[in-house]
């Protein structure tokens, strides 16, 4: 295995990459502290890559607060676009391939169809715009890139929908959850495994790839499944998105086609409910 450097090691996916590295016996990997891998400081990034000389860099650093991004446009742009550009430039200088994590929110989500990597990206909120701009920056600067779009990420770590539902379910008997936004949850442990599969494949089929767990669901059905698997007695009421207005508009349908990543890297993708059960078991 070639040396790997993880940027954004303290976040949800970064923590999962660390856990999975141990499980897979990956030892030639570096998880620097945030101050030693500041994605907004080009000189720090270049110094880090010069010191570590990685063959692969995984970028998990991102501004992901979708609603706050509507007010913090410059900060979201700095982290998601400028930071991605700085990192891609550093990778180009130091001959490293980059695995850059992006999002299904680059899509408008109006068409009810499986979204492929060739479909037009047309984001409808600031977060999606900045993530798409980050993709474009990476593509323009660094030929040796794998951009992996994912969706509805959750795990045992950091803040996410699963942990929020478990917390609210312990406090309330009844919840109202949006039922007209459809996508696919992704267990960050599964995504971490897929990223290592890409790296270990030795393939240089660079480009954009889609990865989420298999299957389709709504936020309402996702919440129902969380409570059913956890055996929590919580009544879940389906509501339209219009009944719960948010600053950022969400794509109503963002189910991605994973054919390309499965066939290129021979990746087996778990069904979303099976992975959810695994996560809830870990949460205990």
GROMACS .gro file of C-alpha atoms in nm, residues 82-179:
model
   98
   82UNK     CA    1  -1.046   2.765  -0.240
   83UNK     CA    2  -0.929   2.495  -0.001
   84UNK     CA    3  -0.989   2.227  -0.264
   85UNK     CA    4  -0.792   2.433  -0.515
   86UNK     CA    5  -0.499   2.480  -0.276
   87UNK     CA    6  -0.492   2.109  -0.199
   88UNK     CA    7  -0.515   2.006  -0.566
   89UNK     CA    8  -0.228   2.243  -0.645
   90UNK     CA    9  -0.016   2.098  -0.364
   91UNK     CA   10  -0.092   1.746  -0.491
   92UNK     CA   11   0.014   1.848  -0.843
   93UNK     CA   12   0.340   1.994  -0.708
   94UNK     CA   13   0.422   1.686  -0.503
   95UNK     CA   14   0.298   1.416  -0.745
   96UNK     CA   15   0.012   1.286  -0.530
   97UNK     CA   16  -0.325   1.159  -0.650
   98UNK     CA   17  -0.626   1.313  -0.476
   99UNK     CA   18  -0.946   1.147  -0.356
  100UNK     CA   19  -1.181   1.443  -0.311
  101UNK     CA   20  -1.517   1.389  -0.140
  102UNK     CA   21  -1.815   1.577  -0.283
  103UNK     CA   22  -2.193   1.561  -0.257
  104UNK     CA   23  -2.524   1.475  -0.426
  105UNK     CA   24  -2.622   1.837  -0.353
  106UNK     CA   25  -2.447   1.942  -0.675
  107UNK     CA   26  -2.772   1.828  -0.842
  108UNK     CA   27  -3.100   2.016  -0.876
  109UNK     CA   28  -3.293   1.697  -0.803
  110UNK     CA   29  -3.608   1.767  -1.003
  111UNK     CA   30  -3.590   1.463  -1.232
  112UNK     CA   31  -3.697   1.132  -1.078
  113UNK     CA   32  -3.415   0.921  -1.220
  114UNK     CA   33  -3.089   0.768  -1.104
  115UNK     CA   34  -2.829   1.042  -1.136
  116UNK     CA   35  -2.515   0.949  -1.326
  117UNK     CA   36  -2.177   1.118  -1.327
  118UNK     CA   37  -2.258   1.255  -1.674
  119UNK     CA   38  -2.581   1.427  -1.569
  120UNK     CA   39  -2.574   1.805  -1.549
  121UNK     CA   40  -2.475   1.941  -1.210
  122UNK     CA   41  -2.705   2.232  -1.126
  123UNK     CA   42  -2.696   2.307  -0.751
  124UNK     CA   43  -2.981   2.498  -0.586
  125UNK     CA   44  -2.813   2.610  -0.263
  126UNK     CA   45  -2.487   2.774  -0.157
  127UNK     CA   46  -2.342   2.454  -0.017
  128UNK     CA   47  -2.400   2.271  -0.347
  129UNK     CA   48  -2.257   2.560  -0.550
  130UNK     CA   49  -1.938   2.572  -0.344
  131UNK     CA   50  -1.892   2.195  -0.358
  132UNK     CA   51  -1.937   2.197  -0.737
  133UNK     CA   52  -1.688   2.482  -0.765
  134UNK     CA   53  -1.447   2.271  -0.559
  135UNK     CA   54  -1.493   1.982  -0.803
  136UNK     CA   55  -1.420   2.214  -1.095
  137UNK     CA   56  -1.106   2.348  -0.923
  138UNK     CA   57  -0.972   1.997  -0.864
  139UNK     CA   58  -1.050   1.888  -1.219
  140UNK     CA   59  -0.883   2.195  -1.371
  141UNK     CA   60  -0.560   2.167  -1.171
  142UNK     CA   61  -0.495   1.797  -1.108
  143UNK     CA   62  -0.546   1.522  -1.367
  144UNK     CA   63  -0.482   1.250  -1.103
  145UNK     CA   64  -0.809   1.287  -0.913
  146UNK     CA   65  -1.099   1.073  -0.797
  147UNK     CA   66  -1.397   1.289  -0.704
  148UNK     CA   67  -1.639   1.079  -0.497
  149UNK     CA   68  -1.988   1.222  -0.454
  150UNK     CA   69  -2.181   1.084  -0.160
  151UNK     CA   70  -2.511   1.151   0.016
  152UNK     CA   71  -2.683   1.162   0.357
  153UNK     CA   72  -2.367   1.065   0.546
  154UNK     CA   73  -2.396   0.925   0.899
  155UNK     CA   74  -2.192   0.716   1.144
  156UNK     CA   75  -2.120   0.672   1.513
  157UNK     CA   76  -1.909   0.989   1.498
  158UNK     CA   77  -1.978   1.366   1.489
  159UNK     CA   78  -2.325   1.513   1.435
  160UNK     CA   79  -2.558   1.345   1.186
  161UNK     CA   80  -2.921   1.252   1.125
  162UNK     CA   81  -2.906   0.910   1.292
  163UNK     CA   82  -2.759   1.044   1.616
  164UNK     CA   83  -3.001   1.337   1.614
  165UNK     CA   84  -3.301   1.105   1.572
  166UNK     CA   85  -3.182   0.878   1.854
  167UNK     CA   86  -3.142   1.180   2.081
  168UNK     CA   87  -3.483   1.326   1.992
  169UNK     CA   88  -3.647   0.984   2.016
  170UNK     CA   89  -3.521   0.949   2.371
  171UNK     CA   90  -3.678   1.284   2.459
  172UNK     CA   91  -4.008   1.278   2.268
  173UNK     CA   92  -4.290   1.036   2.190
  174UNK     CA   93  -4.374   1.189   1.853
  175UNK     CA   94  -4.178   1.352   1.569
  176UNK     CA   95  -4.268   1.504   1.232
  177UNK     CA   96  -4.020   1.424   0.954
  178UNK     CA   97  -4.005   1.539   0.590
  179UNK     CA   98  -4.136   1.272   0.352
   0.00000   0.00000   0.00000
